[in-house]
Amino acid sequence: MDLLTHFILLIIAGISFLVLVLVFYTLISNALPSFINFGNNEVTDLWNFLTGDIWRPNSDIYGILPLVLGTLLVSLAASLIAIPIGIGCTIYISEIAHPKVRGILKPAIEILAGIPSVVYGLFGLLILSPYIRDIFGVGSGTNALNGAIMLAIMMIPIMVSLSEDAINAVPRSLREASYALGANRWETMRSIVLPAALSGIVAAIILSIGRAVGETMVVLMCTGNSPQVTGNILDSVQAMTSAIAIDVGEVAGGSLHYHVLFAIGMILFLFTLAINMIADLIAARYSEAYR
Amino acid sequence: MDRKIMYAAIAVIAVVIIAGLAVGLGSNNNAQNKTNVTEIGSDTMLELMQMCAEDFNAESTTVSVSITGGGSGVGITKLIQGETDVAQASRAMTSAEAQNASTHGVEAVEFKVAIDGIAIITNGANTVTTLTLDQLANIYNGTYTNWNQVGGPDLAIVLYGRQPTSGTYQYFEEVVLKKGKTGASEYSSTMKQQTGNQQILSQVEQDPGAIGYVGVGYAKQGEGSVDVLNIQKNDTSIAYNALDENAVLNQSYSLSRYLYLYTNGVPTGAVKDWIAYVLSTDGGQRIVTDAGFYPLPSAVQQEMISKLG
């Protein structure tokens, strides 16, 4: 019986690994033809693909710089909004809040994580964007800032629940030692708990940035989808995920455009893979500290 | 107790699976009694063709039609590859596609099935009522960025359009931005790409400085909150509106186009029944109006019906 259970669970675990391998294979095998074709295409080549600032698939011009910068601009702005709020929330919930308040706040934040992203997208598109248009006096409220605010709201629950775990994992003995030396609650938190949990908190932040980079529905609905190179947060941008989502449904299978979409998917995959590995490395350092 | 719950759960799951299989097999059997006709292509036409197919399938005892989107180009490619019986397209076949068809031994037969006017819409608050094609091109290629450059209020222009795989995007690029012709320009990269007509309509309803292009059916839905602009071919010509049925039908409105169905060879049997239904006055041509497009003028309709033999 034990052996059977072991075997079944092994297969189940194996399937998830197999799925990863298959996804990666699909990406590579579909992206490769685009890299091969780049060499034969007069309009574009690999260098133009990576650094070209014009994304115009209908004329076979595939510079993904506007898309990469779009993703980075929205994610960076979202992080700048989400990090202070997320860390503040975590500190308040884990160290300051009365247990009754915590009993309400914590589930509330966890529910935020369970709301489907399309609902956030609708909220940004229909409710938030008119305010952004009127407050900042721009032509349209569907822009990078709109997407960034909605992404930040999606990042906060991940950040809070992961960094709260990190803070809770700081051994009780450390806090007690600090109190014994006469430090108050604020001093203990600032000088003992936060530094001890720092790598866990940083890992939480990085993982939530990974979420922002890979998010599709919200950026698709909120940022306006203009594939332009811009650093202005009030301009409309198109993210890599949006370009894939918008075009893949109607693109002719096997065309250069089709393969380029997979190439973008691969670059996106490398982005999030790198982000997750950095988070893992930092978290690994942290888990060794108090063993 | 736990075990009982588990058995109950297994029983429920088993019942659901068996019921599902039974329903699935049942519907399969029904479908097998009818000859299946497949049609793939334009998304602009998707809703129209689905409405036609629904009525046709309910009436016909021998044929069942299924419609898929994917874009005009996809439909024509599939027709050439022999993967669909009919292709729907919101633009005529290109010469490259026609050549590709003949090398594959496919004789593409074209049927005009409806007329569509691309309406240029602005927010109801905007005072601009008329644009020339040149002005429209300069707005969409980013030369003009403020409405006061075309005689309107001091208000930044916000561009809305479709995504590059859309037939409407390509049509607008050819007719307004003159792609591949002298004086061609490109879409401004600030244009906000929307995935459907409905999205463009609701954004133009929201933003005071917005301009967008949609099928005339959608423009009618937005009447009251969006304005449909009059379009002039040039400074001196008469301005026409997409809501003016006659102007669209006789193509004096610059942005009117036919919607097409393509078959491989002159259709026979089930495919012929389907095309005949789409062209019929009481069938497809009535639904065309319901879907927001314009029906064929009767001369063109007769010409198309005679093509069926």
Coordinates of C-alpha atoms in Angstrom, one line a residue:
Chain A
M1 CA 0.0 0.0 0.0
D2 CA 2.8 2.4 1.0
L3 CA 4.6 1.5 -2.2
L4 CA 1.5 2.1 -4.3
T5 CA 0.9 5.5 -2.7
H6 CA 4.5 6.4 -3.2
F7 CA 4.3 5.4 -6.8
I8 CA 1.1 7.3 -7.5
L9 CA 2.4 10.5 -5.9
L10 CA 5.6 10.2 -7.8
I11 CA 3.6 10.1 -11.1
I12 CA 1.6 13.1 -10.0
A13 CA 4.7 15.1 -9.1
G14 CA 6.4 13.9 -12.3
I15 CA 3.5 15.2 -14.4
S16 CA 4.0 18.8 -13.2
F17 CA 7.7 18.5 -14.1
L18 CA 6.7 17.0 -17.5
V19 CA 4.4 19.9 -18.1
L20 CA 7.2 22.3 -17.5
V21 CA 9.4 20.4 -20.0
L22 CA 6.6 20.4 -22.6
V23 CA 5.9 24.1 -22.2
F24 CA 9.6 24.9 -22.6
Y25 CA 9.9 22.6 -25.6
T26 CA 6.8 24.2 -27.2
L27 CA 8.3 27.7 -26.7
I28 CA 11.7 26.8 -28.1
S29 CA 10.5 24.8 -31.0
N30 CA 8.0 27.5 -32.1
A31 CA 10.4 30.4 -31.4
L32 CA 13.4 28.9 -33.3
P33 CA 12.0 29.4 -36.8
S34 CA 11.7 33.1 -36.1
F35 CA 15.4 33.4 -35.2
I36 CA 16.3 31.4 -38.3
N37 CA 14.0 33.6 -40.5
F38 CA 15.5 36.8 -39.1
G39 CA 18.7 36.1 -41.0
N40 CA 16.7 35.8 -44.3
N41 CA 14.5 38.8 -43.8
E42 CA 15.4 42.1 -45.3
V43 CA 13.2 44.0 -42.9
T44 CA 14.5 42.6 -39.7
D45 CA 17.3 40.6 -38.1
L46 CA 18.0 39.3 -34.6
W47 CA 19.7 42.6 -33.6
N48 CA 16.7 44.6 -34.9
F49 CA 14.4 42.2 -33.1
L50 CA 16.0 42.8 -29.8
T51 CA 16.7 46.5 -30.1
G52 CA 14.3 47.8 -32.8
D53 CA 12.0 50.5 -31.5
I54 CA 9.2 49.8 -34.0
W55 CA 6.7 47.0 -33.5
R56 CA 4.5 46.8 -36.6
P57 CA 3.8 43.1 -37.3
N58 CA 1.6 43.8 -40.2
S59 CA 4.5 45.3 -42.1
D60 CA 6.9 42.6 -40.8
I61 CA 8.8 45.0 -38.6
Y62 CA 9.4 43.3 -35.3
G63 CA 11.3 45.5 -32.9
I64 CA 10.4 44.3 -29.4
L65 CA 12.0 47.2 -27.5
P66 CA 8.7 49.0 -27.1
L67 CA 7.2 45.9 -25.6
V68 CA 10.1 45.1 -23.3
L69 CA 10.2 48.7 -22.1
G70 CA 6.4 48.7 -21.7
T71 CA 6.7 45.7 -19.4
L72 CA 9.5 47.2 -17.4
L73 CA 7.9 50.6 -17.0
V74 CA 4.6 49.2 -15.7
S75 CA 6.3 46.7 -13.4
L76 CA 8.8 49.2 -12.0
A77 CA 6.1 51.7 -11.3
A78 CA 3.9 49.0 -9.8
S79 CA 6.8 47.9 -7.5
L80 CA 7.4 51.5 -6.4
I81 CA 3.8 51.7 -5.3
A82 CA 3.5 48.2 -3.9
I83 CA 6.7 47.8 -1.9
P84 CA 6.1 50.6 0.7
I85 CA 2.5 49.6 1.1
G86 CA 3.2 45.9 1.2
I87 CA 6.0 46.2 3.7
G88 CA 4.0 48.6 5.9
C89 CA 1.1 46.2 5.9
T90 CA 3.3 43.3 6.8
I91 CA 4.9 45.1 9.7
Y92 CA 1.6 46.4 11.0
I93 CA -0.2 43.0 10.7
S94 CA 2.6 40.9 12.2
E95 CA 4.0 43.2 14.9
I96 CA 1.7 46.0 15.8
A97 CA -1.9 45.1 15.1
H98 CA -4.2 43.9 17.9
P99 CA -5.0 40.2 17.3
K100 CA -8.7 41.2 16.6
V101 CA -7.6 43.7 13.9
R102 CA -5.2 41.1 12.5
G103 CA -8.1 38.6 12.4
I104 CA -9.9 40.9 10.0
L105 CA -7.0 42.4 8.0
K106 CA -5.2 39.2 7.2
P107 CA -8.1 37.3 5.6
A108 CA -9.1 40.6 3.8
I109 CA -5.6 40.8 2.2
E110 CA -5.7 37.1 1.3
I111 CA -9.0 37.6 -0.4
L112 CA -7.4 40.3 -2.6
A113 CA -5.1 37.5 -3.9
G114 CA -8.0 35.4 -4.9
I115 CA -9.8 38.0 -7.0
P116 CA -9.5 37.0 -10.7
S117 CA -7.2 39.3 -12.6
V118 CA -9.9 40.1 -15.2
V119 CA -11.9 41.7 -12.4
Y120 CA -8.9 44.0 -11.5
G121 CA -8.7 44.7 -15.2
L122 CA -12.3 45.8 -15.5
F123 CA -11.9 47.9 -12.4
G124 CA -8.9 49.7 -13.9
L125 CA -10.5 50.1 -17.3
L126 CA -13.9 51.4 -16.2
I127 CA -13.5 53.0 -12.8
L128 CA -9.9 54.0 -12.2
S129 CA -8.9 55.2 -15.7
P130 CA -11.5 58.2 -15.8
Y131 CA -10.0 59.5 -12.6
I132 CA -6.5 59.2 -13.9
R133 CA -7.6 61.1 -17.0
D134 CA -9.2 63.9 -15.1
I135 CA -6.7 64.2 -12.3
F136 CA -3.6 64.3 -14.5
G137 CA -5.4 66.1 -17.4
V138 CA -4.3 63.6 -20.0
G139 CA -6.4 62.5 -23.0
S140 CA -7.0 59.0 -21.8
G141 CA -6.7 57.2 -18.5
T142 CA -5.7 53.9 -20.0
N143 CA -1.9 54.3 -19.6
A144 CA 1.1 52.9 -17.8
L145 CA 0.1 54.5 -14.5
N146 CA -3.4 52.9 -14.6
G147 CA -1.9 49.5 -15.2
A148 CA 0.8 50.0 -12.5
I149 CA -1.7 50.9 -9.8
M150 CA -3.8 47.8 -10.6
L151 CA -0.7 45.6 -10.7
A152 CA 0.4 47.1 -7.4
I153 CA -2.9 46.0 -5.8
M154 CA -2.3 42.5 -7.1
M155 CA 1.3 42.4 -5.9
I156 CA 0.5 43.5 -2.3
P157 CA -1.2 40.3 -1.1
I158 CA 1.6 38.1 -2.4
M159 CA 4.2 40.3 -0.8
V160 CA 2.3 40.5 2.5
S161 CA 1.7 36.8 2.9
L162 CA 5.2 35.8 2.0
S163 CA 7.0 38.5 4.0
E164 CA 4.8 37.8 7.0
D165 CA 6.0 34.2 6.8
A166 CA 9.6 35.5 6.9
I167 CA 8.9 37.7 9.9
N168 CA 7.1 34.9 11.7
A169 CA 10.1 32.6 11.1
V170 CA 12.4 34.8 13.1
P171 CA 13.1 32.7 16.2
R172 CA 11.2 33.9 19.3
S173 CA 14.5 33.7 21.3
L174 CA 15.9 36.6 19.3
R175 CA 13.0 38.9 20.2
E176 CA 13.2 37.8 23.8
A177 CA 16.9 38.5 24.0
S178 CA 16.3 42.0 22.5
Y179 CA 13.5 42.7 25.0
A180 CA 15.8 41.4 27.8
L181 CA 18.4 44.0 26.8
G182 CA 15.8 46.7 27.3
A183 CA 14.8 47.4 23.7
N184 CA 11.2 48.4 23.1
R185 CA 8.9 47.0 20.5
W186 CA 9.9 49.4 17.7
E187 CA 13.6 49.1 18.4
T188 CA 13.3 45.3 18.4
M189 CA 11.5 45.3 15.1
R190 CA 13.8 47.8 13.4
S191 CA 17.1 46.4 14.7
I192 CA 16.4 42.7 15.2
V193 CA 13.3 41.3 13.4
L194 CA 13.5 43.2 10.1
P195 CA 17.3 42.6 9.5
A196 CA 16.8 38.9 10.4
A197 CA 13.8 38.6 8.1
L198 CA 15.3 40.8 5.4
S199 CA 16.3 38.2 2.9
G200 CA 12.8 36.6 3.2
I201 CA 11.2 40.0 2.6
V202 CA 13.4 40.7 -0.4
A203 CA 12.5 37.3 -1.8
A204 CA 8.8 38.1 -1.3
I205 CA 9.3 41.4 -3.1
I206 CA 11.1 39.8 -6.0
L207 CA 8.5 37.1 -6.4
S208 CA 5.7 39.7 -6.5
I209 CA 7.6 41.6 -9.2
G210 CA 7.7 38.3 -11.1
R211 CA 4.0 38.2 -10.8
A212 CA 3.8 41.8 -12.2
V213 CA 6.0 41.0 -15.2
G214 CA 4.0 37.9 -16.2
E215 CA 0.6 39.4 -15.6
T216 CA -1.4 39.6 -18.8
M217 CA -5.1 40.5 -18.3
V218 CA -4.6 43.6 -16.2
V219 CA -2.0 45.2 -18.4
L220 CA -3.9 44.2 -21.5
M221 CA -7.1 46.0 -20.3
C222 CA -5.5 48.9 -18.4
T223 CA -2.4 50.2 -20.2
G224 CA -4.0 51.1 -23.6
N225 CA -1.8 49.0 -25.8
S226 CA 0.3 51.5 -27.7
P227 CA 3.6 49.9 -28.7
Q228 CA 5.7 53.1 -28.3
V229 CA 9.0 53.7 -26.7
T230 CA 8.3 56.1 -23.8
G231 CA 9.5 56.7 -20.3
N232 CA 6.4 58.8 -19.4
I233 CA 4.2 57.0 -16.9
L234 CA 1.1 58.9 -18.3
D235 CA 1.7 57.5 -21.8
S236 CA 0.0 54.4 -23.1
V237 CA 2.3 51.4 -23.4
Q238 CA 2.0 47.8 -24.6
A239 CA 3.6 45.0 -22.5
M240 CA 5.1 41.8 -23.9
T241 CA 2.2 39.8 -22.5
S242 CA -0.4 42.0 -24.0
A243 CA 1.2 41.8 -27.5
I244 CA 1.1 38.0 -27.3
A245 CA -2.4 37.9 -26.0
I246 CA -3.8 40.3 -28.5
D247 CA -2.2 38.9 -31.6
V248 CA -2.0 35.1 -31.0
G249 CA -5.7 34.5 -31.5
E250 CA -5.8 35.8 -35.0
V251 CA -2.3 35.4 -36.4
A252 CA -1.9 32.9 -39.2
G253 CA -0.3 29.8 -37.9
G254 CA 3.3 29.3 -39.2
S255 CA 3.8 32.9 -40.3
L256 CA 6.8 34.9 -39.1
H257 CA 4.6 36.9 -36.8
Y258 CA 3.4 33.7 -35.2
H259 CA 6.9 32.5 -34.5
V260 CA 7.9 36.0 -33.2
L261 CA 5.2 35.8 -30.6
F262 CA 6.7 32.6 -29.3
A263 CA 10.1 34.3 -29.3
I264 CA 8.6 37.0 -27.1
G265 CA 7.1 34.3 -24.9
M266 CA 10.6 32.8 -24.5
I267 CA 12.1 36.1 -23.5
L268 CA 9.3 36.6 -21.0
F269 CA 9.9 33.1 -19.7
L270 CA 13.6 33.9 -19.2
F271 CA 12.7 37.2 -17.4
T272 CA 10.5 35.4 -14.9
L273 CA 12.9 32.5 -14.6
A274 CA 15.7 34.8 -13.7
I275 CA 13.4 36.6 -11.2
N276 CA 12.4 33.4 -9.5
M277 CA 16.0 32.2 -9.3
I278 CA 17.1 35.4 -7.7
A279 CA 14.3 35.1 -5.2
D280 CA 15.2 31.4 -4.5
L281 CA 18.9 32.3 -4.0
I282 CA 18.1 35.1 -1.5
A283 CA 15.5 32.9 0.3
A284 CA 18.0 30.0 0.5
R285 CA 20.6 32.3 2.2
Y286 CA 17.9 33.2 4.7
S287 CA 16.9 29.7 5.6
E288 CA 20.5 28.8 6.5
A289 CA 20.8 31.6 9.0
Y290 CA 19.1 30.1 12.0
R291 CA 19.5 26.4 11.6
Chain B
M1 CA -18.0 7.9 8.1
D2 CA -15.1 9.2 6.0
R3 CA -15.3 6.1 3.9
K4 CA -19.0 6.7 3.3
I5 CA -18.3 10.3 2.2
M6 CA -15.6 9.0 -0.1
Y7 CA -17.9 6.4 -1.7
A8 CA -20.6 9.0 -2.1
A9 CA -18.2 11.3 -3.8
I10 CA -17.0 8.6 -6.1
A11 CA -20.6 7.7 -6.9
V12 CA -21.4 11.4 -7.7
I13 CA -18.3 11.7 -9.9
A14 CA -19.2 8.5 -11.8
V15 CA -22.7 9.6 -12.4
V16 CA -21.5 13.0 -13.7
I17 CA -19.0 11.3 -16.1
I18 CA -21.5 8.8 -17.4
A19 CA -24.1 11.5 -17.9
G20 CA -21.6 13.6 -19.6
L21 CA -20.6 10.8 -22.0
A22 CA -24.2 10.0 -22.7
V23 CA -25.0 13.6 -23.6
G24 CA -21.8 13.9 -25.6
L25 CA -22.6 10.7 -27.6
G26 CA -26.2 11.8 -28.0
S27 CA -25.3 15.1 -29.6
N28 CA -22.7 13.5 -31.8
N29 CA -25.3 11.2 -33.1
N30 CA -27.6 14.1 -34.0
A31 CA -24.8 15.9 -35.8
Q32 CA -23.9 12.8 -37.8
N33 CA -27.3 12.8 -39.4
K34 CA -26.5 16.2 -41.1
T35 CA -23.8 17.1 -43.6
N36 CA -21.3 19.4 -41.8
V37 CA -20.1 22.6 -43.5
T38 CA -17.2 24.4 -42.0
E39 CA -16.6 28.2 -42.4
I40 CA -13.5 30.1 -41.0
G41 CA -12.3 33.7 -41.3
S42 CA -13.1 37.3 -40.5
D43 CA -13.9 38.3 -36.9
T44 CA -15.9 41.3 -38.1
M45 CA -18.2 38.9 -39.8
L46 CA -18.2 36.3 -37.0
E47 CA -21.3 37.5 -35.2
L48 CA -23.2 38.0 -38.5
M49 CA -22.3 34.5 -39.8
Q50 CA -23.1 32.8 -36.5
M51 CA -26.5 34.4 -36.5
C52 CA -27.1 33.2 -40.0
A53 CA -25.8 29.7 -39.1
E54 CA -28.1 29.5 -36.1
D55 CA -31.2 30.2 -38.2
F56 CA -30.0 28.0 -41.1
N57 CA -29.2 25.1 -38.8
A58 CA -32.6 25.3 -37.2
E59 CA -34.4 25.3 -40.6
S60 CA -32.3 22.8 -42.5
T61 CA -32.8 19.1 -41.9
T62 CA -29.8 18.0 -43.9
V63 CA -27.0 20.5 -43.4
S64 CA -25.3 21.8 -40.3
V65 CA -22.9 24.8 -40.5
S66 CA -20.2 25.7 -38.0
I67 CA -18.5 29.1 -38.0
T68 CA -15.0 29.9 -36.6
G69 CA -13.2 33.3 -36.4
G70 CA -9.5 33.8 -36.7
G71 CA -9.3 36.7 -39.2
S72 CA -9.8 37.0 -42.9
G73 CA -6.2 35.9 -43.8
V74 CA -6.6 32.7 -41.7
G75 CA -9.8 31.8 -43.4
I76 CA -8.4 32.2 -46.9
T77 CA -5.3 30.3 -46.0
K78 CA -7.4 27.4 -44.6
L79 CA -9.5 27.4 -47.8
I80 CA -6.4 27.1 -49.9
Q81 CA -5.1 24.3 -47.7
G82 CA -8.5 22.5 -48.1
E83 CA -9.2 22.7 -44.4
T84 CA -12.5 24.5 -44.6
D85 CA -15.4 24.5 -47.0
V86 CA -16.0 28.2 -46.9
A87 CA -13.8 31.2 -46.0
Q88 CA -15.4 34.5 -44.7
A89 CA -13.4 37.7 -45.4
S90 CA -13.9 41.4 -44.7
R91 CA -11.6 42.2 -47.7
A92 CA -11.2 40.8 -51.2
M93 CA -8.5 38.2 -51.8
T94 CA -5.1 39.7 -52.6
S95 CA -3.3 38.8 -55.8
A96 CA -0.7 36.9 -53.8
E97 CA -3.5 34.8 -52.2
A98 CA -5.1 34.2 -55.6
Q99 CA -1.8 33.0 -57.0
N100 CA -1.2 30.7 -54.0
A101 CA -4.7 29.3 -54.6
S102 CA -4.1 28.5 -58.2
T103 CA -0.8 26.8 -57.5
H104 CA -2.7 24.6 -55.0
G105 CA -5.3 23.8 -57.6
V106 CA -8.0 25.7 -55.7
E107 CA -10.4 27.7 -57.8
A108 CA -11.6 30.4 -55.4
V109 CA -15.1 31.6 -56.1
E110 CA -16.1 34.9 -54.6
F111 CA -19.5 35.8 -53.2
K112 CA -20.3 39.3 -51.9
V113 CA -22.7 38.8 -49.0
A114 CA -23.1 42.2 -47.3
I115 CA -21.8 45.8 -47.3
D116 CA -20.0 47.3 -44.3
G117 CA -19.2 51.0 -43.7
I118 CA -16.3 51.8 -41.4
A119 CA -17.6 54.6 -39.2
I120 CA -15.2 57.2 -37.8
I121 CA -16.4 58.0 -34.3
T122 CA -15.6 60.7 -31.9
N123 CA -16.8 61.6 -28.4
G124 CA -20.1 63.4 -28.2
A125 CA -18.4 66.4 -26.7
N126 CA -16.2 67.0 -29.7
T127 CA -17.4 69.7 -32.1
V128 CA -15.6 68.4 -35.2
T129 CA -18.2 66.9 -37.6
T130 CA -16.3 66.4 -40.9
L131 CA -12.8 65.3 -41.9
T132 CA -11.2 64.8 -45.2
L133 CA -9.4 61.5 -45.9
D134 CA -6.1 63.4 -45.7
Q135 CA -6.9 64.9 -42.3
L136 CA -7.9 61.4 -41.1
A137 CA -4.6 60.0 -42.3
N138 CA -2.7 62.8 -40.7
I139 CA -4.6 62.1 -37.4
Y140 CA -3.8 58.4 -37.5
N141 CA -0.2 58.7 -38.6
G142 CA 0.5 61.2 -35.7
T143 CA 1.1 64.4 -37.7
Y144 CA -1.9 66.0 -36.0
T145 CA -2.0 65.6 -32.3
N146 CA -4.6 68.3 -31.3
W147 CA -8.1 68.7 -32.5
N148 CA -7.5 72.5 -33.1
Q149 CA -5.4 71.4 -36.1
V150 CA -8.5 70.2 -37.9
G151 CA -10.8 73.1 -36.7
G152 CA -11.9 71.6 -33.4
P153 CA -11.4 72.5 -29.8
D154 CA -7.9 72.7 -28.1
L155 CA -7.9 69.1 -27.0
A156 CA -5.3 66.4 -27.4
I157 CA -6.3 63.6 -29.9
V158 CA -6.4 60.1 -28.4
L159 CA -6.2 57.4 -31.1
Y160 CA -8.1 54.2 -30.9
G161 CA -7.7 51.4 -33.4
R162 CA -7.6 47.6 -33.9
Q163 CA -4.8 45.1 -33.5
P164 CA -2.5 44.3 -36.5
T165 CA -4.2 41.0 -37.3
S166 CA -7.6 42.6 -37.7
G167 CA -9.0 42.9 -41.2
T168 CA -10.4 46.3 -40.3
Y169 CA -6.9 47.4 -39.2
Q170 CA -5.6 46.3 -42.6
Y171 CA -8.4 47.9 -44.5
F172 CA -8.0 51.2 -42.8
E173 CA -4.2 51.0 -43.4
E174 CA -4.8 50.5 -47.1
V175 CA -7.6 53.0 -47.7
V176 CA -6.8 55.8 -45.3
L177 CA -3.0 55.5 -44.7
K178 CA -2.6 54.3 -48.4
K179 CA -0.3 51.4 -47.6
G180 CA 1.8 50.4 -50.6
K181 CA 0.7 53.5 -52.6
T182 CA 2.2 57.0 -53.1
G183 CA 1.9 59.2 -50.1
A184 CA 1.7 56.2 -47.7
S185 CA 2.2 56.7 -44.0
E186 CA 2.2 54.4 -41.0
Y187 CA -0.1 54.2 -38.0
S188 CA 1.2 56.3 -35.1
S189 CA 2.7 54.1 -32.4
T190 CA 0.6 56.0 -29.9
M191 CA -2.6 54.4 -31.3
K192 CA -4.2 52.3 -28.6
Q193 CA -4.8 48.9 -30.0
Q194 CA -8.1 47.4 -29.0
T195 CA -9.2 43.8 -29.6
G196 CA -12.7 44.5 -30.8
N197 CA -15.1 47.1 -32.1
Q198 CA -17.0 47.1 -28.8
Q199 CA -13.8 48.1 -26.8
I200 CA -13.2 51.0 -29.2
L201 CA -16.8 52.2 -28.9
S202 CA -16.7 52.2 -25.1
Q203 CA -13.3 54.0 -24.9
V204 CA -14.5 56.7 -27.3
E205 CA -17.6 57.1 -25.2
Q206 CA -15.3 57.8 -22.2
D207 CA -12.5 60.0 -23.5
P208 CA -13.4 63.6 -24.7
G209 CA -10.5 63.7 -27.2
A210 CA -10.9 60.2 -28.6
I211 CA -11.3 59.1 -32.2
G212 CA -11.9 55.5 -33.3
Y213 CA -13.0 53.4 -36.3
V214 CA -15.7 50.7 -36.0
G215 CA -18.1 48.8 -38.1
V216 CA -21.3 50.8 -38.7
G217 CA -23.4 48.5 -36.6
Y218 CA -21.3 49.4 -33.6
A219 CA -21.6 53.1 -34.4
K220 CA -25.4 52.8 -34.4
Q221 CA -25.2 51.2 -30.9
G222 CA -23.3 54.2 -29.6
E223 CA -25.6 56.9 -31.1
G224 CA -26.1 59.6 -28.5
S225 CA -22.8 59.3 -26.8
V226 CA -20.5 59.2 -29.8
D227 CA -20.6 61.2 -33.1
V228 CA -20.2 59.5 -36.5
L229 CA -18.1 61.9 -38.6
N230 CA -18.8 62.8 -42.2
I231 CA -15.9 61.9 -44.5
Q232 CA -14.8 63.9 -47.6
K233 CA -12.6 62.3 -50.3
N234 CA -10.9 65.7 -50.6
D235 CA -11.5 69.4 -49.7
T236 CA -14.0 70.0 -52.5
S237 CA -16.0 66.9 -52.6
I238 CA -19.3 66.2 -50.8
A239 CA -19.1 64.7 -47.3
Y240 CA -20.8 61.5 -46.6
N241 CA -21.7 59.6 -43.4
A242 CA -21.4 55.9 -42.7
L243 CA -25.0 56.0 -41.3
D244 CA -26.3 57.1 -44.7
E245 CA -27.2 53.7 -46.2
N246 CA -27.3 54.9 -49.8
A247 CA -23.9 56.6 -49.6
V248 CA -22.4 53.3 -48.3
L249 CA -24.2 51.2 -50.8
N250 CA -23.1 53.2 -53.9
Q251 CA -19.7 53.7 -52.3
S252 CA -19.8 57.5 -52.4
Y253 CA -18.8 57.1 -48.7
S254 CA -15.1 56.5 -48.9
L255 CA -14.8 53.8 -46.3
S256 CA -17.4 51.3 -47.5
R257 CA -16.4 47.7 -48.3
Y258 CA -18.0 44.4 -49.3
L259 CA -17.9 41.4 -47.0
Y260 CA -17.2 38.2 -48.8
L261 CA -17.5 34.4 -48.7
Y262 CA -15.1 32.3 -50.7
T263 CA -15.6 28.7 -51.8
N264 CA -13.4 26.2 -53.7
G265 CA -15.1 26.0 -57.1
V266 CA -18.8 26.7 -57.7
P267 CA -20.4 25.2 -54.7
T268 CA -22.7 22.2 -54.9
G269 CA -24.8 20.3 -52.4
A270 CA -24.6 21.3 -48.8
V271 CA -22.3 24.3 -49.4
K272 CA -24.6 25.6 -52.1
D273 CA -27.6 25.3 -49.8
W274 CA -25.7 27.4 -47.2
I275 CA -24.5 30.1 -49.6
A276 CA -28.0 30.4 -51.1
Y277 CA -29.4 30.9 -47.7
V278 CA -26.9 33.7 -46.9
L279 CA -27.8 35.4 -50.2
S280 CA -31.6 35.0 -49.8
T281 CA -33.8 38.0 -49.0
D282 CA -35.7 36.3 -46.2
G283 CA -32.6 34.6 -44.8
G284 CA -29.1 36.0 -44.7
Q285 CA -29.9 39.4 -46.1
R286 CA -32.5 40.0 -43.4
I287 CA -30.0 38.9 -40.7
V288 CA -27.4 41.3 -42.3
T289 CA -29.5 44.2 -41.2
D290 CA -30.0 42.8 -37.7
A291 CA -26.3 42.4 -37.3
G292 CA -25.8 46.1 -38.2
F293 CA -24.4 45.8 -41.7
Y294 CA -26.1 46.8 -45.0
P295 CA -27.7 44.1 -47.3
L296 CA -26.6 43.8 -50.9
P297 CA -28.3 46.0 -53.5
S298 CA -30.7 43.7 -55.4
A299 CA -28.7 43.9 -58.7
V300 CA -25.6 42.6 -56.9
Q301 CA -27.7 40.1 -55.0
Q302 CA -29.1 38.7 -58.2
E303 CA -25.6 38.5 -59.8
M304 CA -24.3 36.5 -56.8
I305 CA -27.3 34.2 -56.8
S306 CA -26.8 33.5 -60.5
K307 CA -23.2 32.6 -59.7
L308 CA -24.6 29.6 -57.8
G309 CA -26.0 28.2 -61.1

